[in-house]
mmCIF file of N, CA, C and O in Angstrom:
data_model
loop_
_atom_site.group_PDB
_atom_site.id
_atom_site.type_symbol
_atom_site.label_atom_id
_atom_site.label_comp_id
_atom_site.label_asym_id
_atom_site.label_seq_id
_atom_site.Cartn_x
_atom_site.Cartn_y
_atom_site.Cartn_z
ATOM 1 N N UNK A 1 28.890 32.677 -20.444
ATOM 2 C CA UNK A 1 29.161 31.502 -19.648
ATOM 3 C C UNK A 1 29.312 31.903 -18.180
ATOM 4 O O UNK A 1 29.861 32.928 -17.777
ATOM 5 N N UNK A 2 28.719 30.904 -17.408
ATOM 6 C CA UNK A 2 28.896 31.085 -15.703
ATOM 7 C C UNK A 2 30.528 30.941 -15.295
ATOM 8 O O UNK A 2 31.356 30.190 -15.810
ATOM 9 N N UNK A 3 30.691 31.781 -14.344
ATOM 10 C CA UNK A 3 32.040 31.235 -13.863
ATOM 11 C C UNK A 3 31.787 29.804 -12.664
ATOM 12 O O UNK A 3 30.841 29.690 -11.884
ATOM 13 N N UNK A 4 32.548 29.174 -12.783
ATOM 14 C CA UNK A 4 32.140 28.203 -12.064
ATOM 15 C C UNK A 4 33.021 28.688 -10.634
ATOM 16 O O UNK A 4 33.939 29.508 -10.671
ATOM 17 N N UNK A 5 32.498 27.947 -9.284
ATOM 18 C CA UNK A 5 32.776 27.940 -7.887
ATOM 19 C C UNK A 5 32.768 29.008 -7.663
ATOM 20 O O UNK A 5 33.312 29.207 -6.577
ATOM 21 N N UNK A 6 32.347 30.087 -8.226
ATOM 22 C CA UNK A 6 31.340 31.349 -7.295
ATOM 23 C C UNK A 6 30.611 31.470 -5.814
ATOM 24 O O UNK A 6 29.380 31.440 -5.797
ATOM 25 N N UNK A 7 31.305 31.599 -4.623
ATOM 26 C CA UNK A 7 30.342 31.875 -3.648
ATOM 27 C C UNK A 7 29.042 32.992 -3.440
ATOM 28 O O UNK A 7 29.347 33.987 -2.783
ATOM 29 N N UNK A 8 28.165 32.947 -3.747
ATOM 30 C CA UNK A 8 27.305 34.176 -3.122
ATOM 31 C C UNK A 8 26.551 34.170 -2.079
ATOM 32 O O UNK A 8 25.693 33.300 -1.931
ATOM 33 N N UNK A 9 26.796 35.329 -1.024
ATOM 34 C CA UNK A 9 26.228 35.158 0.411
ATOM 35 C C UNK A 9 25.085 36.107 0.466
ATOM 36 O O UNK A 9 25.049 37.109 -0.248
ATOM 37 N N UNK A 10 24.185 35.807 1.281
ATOM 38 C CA UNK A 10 22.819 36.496 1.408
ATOM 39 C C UNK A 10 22.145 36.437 2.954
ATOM 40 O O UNK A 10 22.341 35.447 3.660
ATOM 41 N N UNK A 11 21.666 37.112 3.232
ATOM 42 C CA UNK A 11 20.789 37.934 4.627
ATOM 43 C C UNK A 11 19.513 37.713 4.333
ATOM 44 O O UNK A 11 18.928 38.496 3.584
ATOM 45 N N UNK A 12 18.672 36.267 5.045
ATOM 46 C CA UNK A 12 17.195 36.521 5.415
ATOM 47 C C UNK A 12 16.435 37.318 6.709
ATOM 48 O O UNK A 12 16.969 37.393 7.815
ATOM 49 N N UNK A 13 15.261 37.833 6.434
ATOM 50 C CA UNK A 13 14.786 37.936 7.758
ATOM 51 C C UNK A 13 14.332 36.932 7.972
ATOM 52 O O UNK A 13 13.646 36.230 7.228
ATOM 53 N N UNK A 14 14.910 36.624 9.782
ATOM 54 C CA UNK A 14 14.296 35.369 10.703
ATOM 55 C C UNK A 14 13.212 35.515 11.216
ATOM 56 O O UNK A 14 12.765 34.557 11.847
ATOM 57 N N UNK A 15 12.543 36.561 11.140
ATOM 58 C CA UNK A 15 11.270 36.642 11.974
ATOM 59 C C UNK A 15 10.243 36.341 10.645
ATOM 60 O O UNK A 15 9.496 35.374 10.797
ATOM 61 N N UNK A 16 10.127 37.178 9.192
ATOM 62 C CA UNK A 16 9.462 37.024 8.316
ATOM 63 C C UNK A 16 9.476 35.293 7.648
ATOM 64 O O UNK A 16 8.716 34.956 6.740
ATOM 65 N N UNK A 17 10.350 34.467 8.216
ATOM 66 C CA UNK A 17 10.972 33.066 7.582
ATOM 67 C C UNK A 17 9.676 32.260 7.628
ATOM 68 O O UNK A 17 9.360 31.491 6.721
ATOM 69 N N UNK A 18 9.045 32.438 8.563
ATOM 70 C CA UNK A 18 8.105 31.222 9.195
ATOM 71 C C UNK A 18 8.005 29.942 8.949
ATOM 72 O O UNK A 18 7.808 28.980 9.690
ATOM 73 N N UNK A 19 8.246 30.095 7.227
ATOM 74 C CA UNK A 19 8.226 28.831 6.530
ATOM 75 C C UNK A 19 9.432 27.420 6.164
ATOM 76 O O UNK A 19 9.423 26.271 5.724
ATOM 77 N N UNK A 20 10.528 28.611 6.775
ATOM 78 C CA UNK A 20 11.811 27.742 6.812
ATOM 79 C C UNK A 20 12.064 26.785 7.781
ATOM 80 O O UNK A 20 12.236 27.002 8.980
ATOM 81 N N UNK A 21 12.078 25.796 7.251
ATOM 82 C CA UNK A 21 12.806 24.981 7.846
ATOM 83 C C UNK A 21 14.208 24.534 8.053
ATOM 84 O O UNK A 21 14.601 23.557 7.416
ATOM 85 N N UNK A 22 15.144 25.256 9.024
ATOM 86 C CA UNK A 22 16.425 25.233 9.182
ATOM 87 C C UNK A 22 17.145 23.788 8.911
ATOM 88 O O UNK A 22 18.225 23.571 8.361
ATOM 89 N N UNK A 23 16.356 23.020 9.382
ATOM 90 C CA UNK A 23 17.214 21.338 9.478
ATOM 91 C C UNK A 23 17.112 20.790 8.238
ATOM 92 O O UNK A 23 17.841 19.848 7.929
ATOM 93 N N UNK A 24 16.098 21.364 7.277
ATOM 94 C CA UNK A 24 16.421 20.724 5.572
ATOM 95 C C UNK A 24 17.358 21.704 4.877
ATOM 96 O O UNK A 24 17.234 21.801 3.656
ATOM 97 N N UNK A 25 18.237 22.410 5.466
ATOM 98 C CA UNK A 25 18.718 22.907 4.387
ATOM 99 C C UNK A 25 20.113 21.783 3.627
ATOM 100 O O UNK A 25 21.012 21.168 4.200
ATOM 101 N N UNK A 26 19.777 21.887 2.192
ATOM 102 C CA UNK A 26 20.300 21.001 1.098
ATOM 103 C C UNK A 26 21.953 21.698 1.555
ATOM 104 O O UNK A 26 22.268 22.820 1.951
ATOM 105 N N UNK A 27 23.067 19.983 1.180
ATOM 106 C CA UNK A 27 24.345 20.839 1.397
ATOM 107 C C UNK A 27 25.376 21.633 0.354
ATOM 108 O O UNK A 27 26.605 21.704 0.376
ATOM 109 N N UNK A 28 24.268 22.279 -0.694
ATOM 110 C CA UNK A 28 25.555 23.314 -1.040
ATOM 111 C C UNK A 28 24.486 24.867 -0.421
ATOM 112 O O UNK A 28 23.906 25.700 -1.117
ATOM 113 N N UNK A 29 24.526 24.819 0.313
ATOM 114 C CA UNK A 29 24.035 26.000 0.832
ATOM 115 C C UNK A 29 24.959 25.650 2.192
ATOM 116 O O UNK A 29 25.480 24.562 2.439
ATOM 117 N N UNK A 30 25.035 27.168 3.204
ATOM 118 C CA UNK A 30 25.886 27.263 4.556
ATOM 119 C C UNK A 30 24.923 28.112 5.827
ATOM 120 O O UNK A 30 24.967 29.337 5.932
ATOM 121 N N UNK A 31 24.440 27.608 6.346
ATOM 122 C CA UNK A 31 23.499 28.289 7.029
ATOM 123 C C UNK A 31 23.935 28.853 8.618
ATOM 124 O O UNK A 31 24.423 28.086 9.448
ATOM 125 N N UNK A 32 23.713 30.113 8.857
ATOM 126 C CA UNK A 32 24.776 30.586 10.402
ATOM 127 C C UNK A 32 23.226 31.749 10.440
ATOM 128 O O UNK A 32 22.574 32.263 9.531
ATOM 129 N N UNK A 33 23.105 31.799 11.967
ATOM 130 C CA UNK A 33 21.581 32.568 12.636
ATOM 131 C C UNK A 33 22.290 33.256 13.699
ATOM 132 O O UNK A 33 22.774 32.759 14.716
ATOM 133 N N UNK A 34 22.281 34.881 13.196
ATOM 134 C CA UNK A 34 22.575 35.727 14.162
ATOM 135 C C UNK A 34 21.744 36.677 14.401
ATOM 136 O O UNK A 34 20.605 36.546 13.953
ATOM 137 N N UNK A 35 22.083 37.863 15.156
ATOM 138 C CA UNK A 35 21.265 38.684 16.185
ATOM 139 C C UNK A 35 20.752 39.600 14.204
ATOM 140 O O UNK A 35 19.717 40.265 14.258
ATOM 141 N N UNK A 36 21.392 39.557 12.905
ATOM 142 C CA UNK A 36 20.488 40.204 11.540
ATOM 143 C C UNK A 36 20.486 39.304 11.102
ATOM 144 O O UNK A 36 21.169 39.418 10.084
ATOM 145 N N UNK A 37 19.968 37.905 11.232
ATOM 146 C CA UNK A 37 18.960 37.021 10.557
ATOM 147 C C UNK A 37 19.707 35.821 10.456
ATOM 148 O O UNK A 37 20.525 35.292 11.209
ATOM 149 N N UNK A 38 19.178 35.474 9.212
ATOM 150 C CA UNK A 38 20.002 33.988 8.187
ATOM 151 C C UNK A 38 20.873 34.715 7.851
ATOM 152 O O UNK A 38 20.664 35.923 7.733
ATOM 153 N N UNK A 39 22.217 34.093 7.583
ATOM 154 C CA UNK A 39 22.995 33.948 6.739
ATOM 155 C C UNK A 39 23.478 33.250 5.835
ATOM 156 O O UNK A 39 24.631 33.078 6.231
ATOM 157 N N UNK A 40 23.409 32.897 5.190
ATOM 158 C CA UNK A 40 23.374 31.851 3.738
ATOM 159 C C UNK A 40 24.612 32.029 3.232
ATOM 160 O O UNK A 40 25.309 32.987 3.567
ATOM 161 N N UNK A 41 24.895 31.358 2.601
ATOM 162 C CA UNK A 41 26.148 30.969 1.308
ATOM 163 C C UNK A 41 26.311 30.253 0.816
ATOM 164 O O UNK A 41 26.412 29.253 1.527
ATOM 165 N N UNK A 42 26.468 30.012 -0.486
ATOM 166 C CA UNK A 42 26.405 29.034 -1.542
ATOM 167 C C UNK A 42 27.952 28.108 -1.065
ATOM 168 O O UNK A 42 28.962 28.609 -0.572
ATOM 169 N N UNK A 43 27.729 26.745 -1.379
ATOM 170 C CA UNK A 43 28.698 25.849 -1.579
ATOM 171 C C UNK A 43 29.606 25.666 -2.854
ATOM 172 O O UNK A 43 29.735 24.454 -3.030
ATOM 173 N N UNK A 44 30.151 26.238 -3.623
ATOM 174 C CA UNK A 44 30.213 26.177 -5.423
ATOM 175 C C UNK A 44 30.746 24.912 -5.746
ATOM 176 O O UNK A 44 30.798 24.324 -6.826
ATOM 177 N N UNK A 45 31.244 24.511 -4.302
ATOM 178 C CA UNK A 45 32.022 22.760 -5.187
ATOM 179 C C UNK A 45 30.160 21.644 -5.094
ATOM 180 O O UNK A 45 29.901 20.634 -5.748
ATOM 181 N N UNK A 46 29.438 22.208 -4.280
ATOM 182 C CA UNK A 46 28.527 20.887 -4.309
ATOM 183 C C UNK A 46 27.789 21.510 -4.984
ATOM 184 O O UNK A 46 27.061 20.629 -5.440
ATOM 185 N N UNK A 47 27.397 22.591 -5.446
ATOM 186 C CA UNK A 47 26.230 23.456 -5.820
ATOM 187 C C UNK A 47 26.900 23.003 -7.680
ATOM 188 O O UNK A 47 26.001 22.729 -8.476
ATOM 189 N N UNK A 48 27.903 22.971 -8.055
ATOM 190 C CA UNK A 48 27.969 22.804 -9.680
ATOM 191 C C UNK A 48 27.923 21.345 -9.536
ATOM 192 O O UNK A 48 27.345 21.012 -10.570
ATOM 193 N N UNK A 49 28.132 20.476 -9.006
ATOM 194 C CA UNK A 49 27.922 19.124 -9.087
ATOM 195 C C UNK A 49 26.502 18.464 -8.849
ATOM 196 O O UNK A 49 26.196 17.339 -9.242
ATOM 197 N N UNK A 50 25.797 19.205 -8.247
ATOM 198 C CA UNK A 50 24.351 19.196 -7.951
ATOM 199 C C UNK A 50 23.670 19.741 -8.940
ATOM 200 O O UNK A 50 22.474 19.512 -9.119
ATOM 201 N N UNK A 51 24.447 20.591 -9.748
ATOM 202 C CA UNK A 51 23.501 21.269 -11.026
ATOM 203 C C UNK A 51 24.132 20.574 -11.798
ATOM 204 O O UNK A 51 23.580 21.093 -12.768
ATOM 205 N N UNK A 52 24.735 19.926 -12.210
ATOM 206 C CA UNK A 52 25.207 18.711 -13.246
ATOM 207 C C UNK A 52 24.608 17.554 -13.325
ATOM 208 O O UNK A 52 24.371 16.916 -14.350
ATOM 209 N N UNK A 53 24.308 17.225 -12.009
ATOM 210 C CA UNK A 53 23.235 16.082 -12.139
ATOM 211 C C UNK A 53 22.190 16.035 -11.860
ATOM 212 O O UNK A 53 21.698 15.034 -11.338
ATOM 213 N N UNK A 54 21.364 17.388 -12.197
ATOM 214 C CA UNK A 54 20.314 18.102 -12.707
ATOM 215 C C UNK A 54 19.384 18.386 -11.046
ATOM 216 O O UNK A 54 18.187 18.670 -10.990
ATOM 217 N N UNK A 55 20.179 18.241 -10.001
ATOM 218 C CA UNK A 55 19.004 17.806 -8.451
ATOM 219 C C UNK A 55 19.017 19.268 -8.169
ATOM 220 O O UNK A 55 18.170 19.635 -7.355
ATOM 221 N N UNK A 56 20.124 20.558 -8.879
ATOM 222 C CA UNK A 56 20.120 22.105 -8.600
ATOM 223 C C UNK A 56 19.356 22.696 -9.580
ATOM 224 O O UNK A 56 20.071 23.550 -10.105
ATOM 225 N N UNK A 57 17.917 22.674 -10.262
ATOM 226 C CA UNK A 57 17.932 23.351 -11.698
ATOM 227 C C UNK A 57 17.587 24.583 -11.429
ATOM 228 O O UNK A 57 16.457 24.885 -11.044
ATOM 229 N N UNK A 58 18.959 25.780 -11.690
ATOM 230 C CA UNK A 58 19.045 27.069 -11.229
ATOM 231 C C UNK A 58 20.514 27.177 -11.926
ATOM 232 O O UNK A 58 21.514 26.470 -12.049
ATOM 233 N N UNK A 59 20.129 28.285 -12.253
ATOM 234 C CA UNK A 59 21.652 29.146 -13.133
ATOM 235 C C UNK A 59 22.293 29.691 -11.894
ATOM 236 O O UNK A 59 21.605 30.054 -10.940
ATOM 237 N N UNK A 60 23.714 29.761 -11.892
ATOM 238 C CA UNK A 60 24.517 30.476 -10.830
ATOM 239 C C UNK A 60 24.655 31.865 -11.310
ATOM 240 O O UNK A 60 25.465 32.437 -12.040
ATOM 241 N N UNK A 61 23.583 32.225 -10.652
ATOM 242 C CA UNK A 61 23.692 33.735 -10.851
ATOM 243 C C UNK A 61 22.679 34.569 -9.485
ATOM 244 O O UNK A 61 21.718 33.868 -9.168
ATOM 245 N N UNK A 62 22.771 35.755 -8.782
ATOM 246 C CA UNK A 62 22.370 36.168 -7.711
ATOM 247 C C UNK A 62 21.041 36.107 -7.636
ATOM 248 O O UNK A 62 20.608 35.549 -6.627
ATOM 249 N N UNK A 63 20.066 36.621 -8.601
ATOM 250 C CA UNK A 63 18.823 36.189 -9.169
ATOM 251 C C UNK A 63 18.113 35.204 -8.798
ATOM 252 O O UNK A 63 17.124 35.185 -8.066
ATOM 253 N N UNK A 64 18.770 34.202 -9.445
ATOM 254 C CA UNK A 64 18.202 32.692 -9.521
ATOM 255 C C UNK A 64 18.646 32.172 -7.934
ATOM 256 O O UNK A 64 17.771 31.607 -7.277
ATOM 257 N N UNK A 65 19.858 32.345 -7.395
ATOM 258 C CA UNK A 65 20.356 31.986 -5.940
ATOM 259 C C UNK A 65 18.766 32.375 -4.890
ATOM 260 O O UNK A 65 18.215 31.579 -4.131
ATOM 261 N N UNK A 66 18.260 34.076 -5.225
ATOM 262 C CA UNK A 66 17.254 34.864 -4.213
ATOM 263 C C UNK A 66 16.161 33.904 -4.482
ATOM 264 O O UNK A 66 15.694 33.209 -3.580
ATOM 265 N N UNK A 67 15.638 33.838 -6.015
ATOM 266 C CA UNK A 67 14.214 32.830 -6.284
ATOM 267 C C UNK A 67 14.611 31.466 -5.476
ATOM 268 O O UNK A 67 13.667 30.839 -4.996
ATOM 269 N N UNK A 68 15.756 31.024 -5.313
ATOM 270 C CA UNK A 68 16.054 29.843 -4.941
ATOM 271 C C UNK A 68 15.809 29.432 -3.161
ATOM 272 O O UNK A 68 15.215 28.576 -2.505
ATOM 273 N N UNK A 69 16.547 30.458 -2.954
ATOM 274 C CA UNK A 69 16.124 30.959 -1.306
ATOM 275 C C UNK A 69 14.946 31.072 -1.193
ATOM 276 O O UNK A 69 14.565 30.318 -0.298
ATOM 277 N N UNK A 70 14.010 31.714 -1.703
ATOM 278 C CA UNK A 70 12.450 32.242 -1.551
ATOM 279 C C UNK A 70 11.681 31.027 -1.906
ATOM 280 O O UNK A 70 10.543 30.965 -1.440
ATOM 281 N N UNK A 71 12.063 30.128 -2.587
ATOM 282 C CA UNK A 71 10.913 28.856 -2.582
ATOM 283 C C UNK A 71 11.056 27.859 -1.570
ATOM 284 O O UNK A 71 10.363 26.842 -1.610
ATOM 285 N N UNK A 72 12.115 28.110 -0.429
ATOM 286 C CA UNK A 72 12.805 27.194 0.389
ATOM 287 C C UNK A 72 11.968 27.589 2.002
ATOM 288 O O UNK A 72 11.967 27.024 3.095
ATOM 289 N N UNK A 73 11.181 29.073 1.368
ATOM 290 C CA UNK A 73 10.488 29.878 2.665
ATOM 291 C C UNK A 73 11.610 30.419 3.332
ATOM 292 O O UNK A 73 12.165 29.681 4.146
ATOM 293 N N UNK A 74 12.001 31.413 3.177
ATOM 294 C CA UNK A 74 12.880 32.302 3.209
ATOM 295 C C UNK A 74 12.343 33.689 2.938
ATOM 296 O O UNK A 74 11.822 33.725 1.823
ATOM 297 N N UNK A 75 12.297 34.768 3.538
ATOM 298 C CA UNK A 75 11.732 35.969 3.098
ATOM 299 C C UNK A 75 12.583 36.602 3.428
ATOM 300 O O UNK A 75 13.487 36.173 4.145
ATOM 301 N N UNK A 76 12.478 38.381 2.770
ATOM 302 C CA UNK A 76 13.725 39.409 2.711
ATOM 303 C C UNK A 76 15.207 38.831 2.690
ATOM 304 O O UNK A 76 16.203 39.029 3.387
ATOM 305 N N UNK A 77 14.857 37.848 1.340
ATOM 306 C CA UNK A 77 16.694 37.823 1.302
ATOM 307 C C UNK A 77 16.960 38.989 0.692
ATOM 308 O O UNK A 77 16.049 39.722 0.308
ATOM 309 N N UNK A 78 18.014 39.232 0.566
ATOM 310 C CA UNK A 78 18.710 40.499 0.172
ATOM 311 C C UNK A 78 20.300 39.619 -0.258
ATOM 312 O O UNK A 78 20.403 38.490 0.221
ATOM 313 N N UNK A 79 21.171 40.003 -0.904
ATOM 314 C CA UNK A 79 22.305 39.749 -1.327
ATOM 315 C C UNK A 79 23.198 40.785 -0.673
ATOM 316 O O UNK A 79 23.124 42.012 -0.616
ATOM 317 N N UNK A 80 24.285 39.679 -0.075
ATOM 318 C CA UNK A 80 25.242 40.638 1.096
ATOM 319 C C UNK A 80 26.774 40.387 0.291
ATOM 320 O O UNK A 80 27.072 39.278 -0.152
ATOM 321 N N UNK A 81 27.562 41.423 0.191
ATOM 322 C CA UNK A 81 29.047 41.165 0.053
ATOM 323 C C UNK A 81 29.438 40.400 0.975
ATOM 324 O O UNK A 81 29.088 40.388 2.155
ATOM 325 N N UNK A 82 30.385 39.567 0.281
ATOM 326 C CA UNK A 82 30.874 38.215 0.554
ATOM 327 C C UNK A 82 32.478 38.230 1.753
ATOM 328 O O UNK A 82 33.061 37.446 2.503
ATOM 329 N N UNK A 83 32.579 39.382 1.370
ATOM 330 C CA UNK A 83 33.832 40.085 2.063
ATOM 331 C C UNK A 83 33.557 40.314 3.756
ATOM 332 O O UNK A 83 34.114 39.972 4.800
ATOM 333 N N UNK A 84 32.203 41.205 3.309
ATOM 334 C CA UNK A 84 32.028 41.389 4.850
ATOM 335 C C UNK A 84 31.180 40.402 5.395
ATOM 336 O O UNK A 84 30.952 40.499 6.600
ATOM 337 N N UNK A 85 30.704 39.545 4.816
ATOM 338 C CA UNK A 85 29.757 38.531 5.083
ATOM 339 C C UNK A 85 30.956 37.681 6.042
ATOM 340 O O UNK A 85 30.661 37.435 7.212
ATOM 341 N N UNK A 86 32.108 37.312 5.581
ATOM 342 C CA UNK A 86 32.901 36.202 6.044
ATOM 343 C C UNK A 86 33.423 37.423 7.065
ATOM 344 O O UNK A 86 33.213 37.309 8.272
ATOM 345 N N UNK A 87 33.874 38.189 6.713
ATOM 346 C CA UNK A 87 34.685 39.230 8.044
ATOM 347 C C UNK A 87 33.663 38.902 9.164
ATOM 348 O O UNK A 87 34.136 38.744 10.290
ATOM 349 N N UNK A 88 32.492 38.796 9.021
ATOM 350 C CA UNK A 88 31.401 39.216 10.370
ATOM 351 C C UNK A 88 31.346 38.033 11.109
ATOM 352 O O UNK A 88 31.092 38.129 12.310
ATOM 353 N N UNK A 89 31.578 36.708 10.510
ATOM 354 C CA UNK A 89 31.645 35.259 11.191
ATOM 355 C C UNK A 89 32.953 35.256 11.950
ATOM 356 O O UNK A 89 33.088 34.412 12.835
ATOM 357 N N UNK A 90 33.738 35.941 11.749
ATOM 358 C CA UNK A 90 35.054 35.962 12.299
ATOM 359 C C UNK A 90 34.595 36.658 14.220
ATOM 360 O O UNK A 90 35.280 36.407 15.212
ATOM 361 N N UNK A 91 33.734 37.227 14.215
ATOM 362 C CA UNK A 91 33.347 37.522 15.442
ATOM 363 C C UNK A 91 32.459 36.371 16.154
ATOM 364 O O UNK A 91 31.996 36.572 17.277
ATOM 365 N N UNK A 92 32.251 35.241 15.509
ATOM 366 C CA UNK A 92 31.053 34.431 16.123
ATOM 367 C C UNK A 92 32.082 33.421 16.874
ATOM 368 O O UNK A 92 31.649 32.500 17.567
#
C-alpha cells in the first residue's frame, strides 16, 4: 500500500524542457526556476484527491511521479531529496 501525502521533489533541465509549458502546470505539482533548473514538488493533499477522482492516473511512487513529469515535456528530471530541496528555497 502507498503511503498517502508523500511529498516528492525533483530537478528538470530548463534548457533541455523546450516542451514545457510553465503556465499549465496542474495544481498538485509546485513549480520554482532557478539558476539548476525546475524545481518541482508534488502537492499530496491535491495529488491523492486528484487520483481519487481518477483526473491523476499515476501511482505515488518516484517512478511514476519522473514518467509523469516527462509526458508534461520536461527532460532530465532526476529525483532530489526533499530536505535539501526545501533547505535551498530558503535562500530564494
Amino acid at each position: 500500500m502507498t503511503q498517502k501525502g508523500k511529498i516528492y521533489c525533483f530537478q528538470a533541465d530548463y534548457q533541455a524542457s523546450t516542451n514545457f509549458d510553465e503556465t499549465r502546470i496542474p495544481d498538485w505539482l509546485s513549480l520554482n526556476v532557478n539558476w539548476q533548473g525546475y524545481c518541482i514538488s508534488t502537492v499530496p493533499w491535491v495529488a491523492d484527491v486528484a487520483r481519487i477522482l481518477g483526473i491523476l492516473p499515476i501511482e505515488d511512487t518516484p517512478e511514476e511521479w519522473i514518467n509523469y513529469l516527462e509526458s508534461l515535456g520536461l527532460k532530465g528530471v532526476t529525483q532530489k531529496c526533499c530536505e535539501a530541496f526545501f533547505e535551498d528555497r530558503l535562500y530564494y
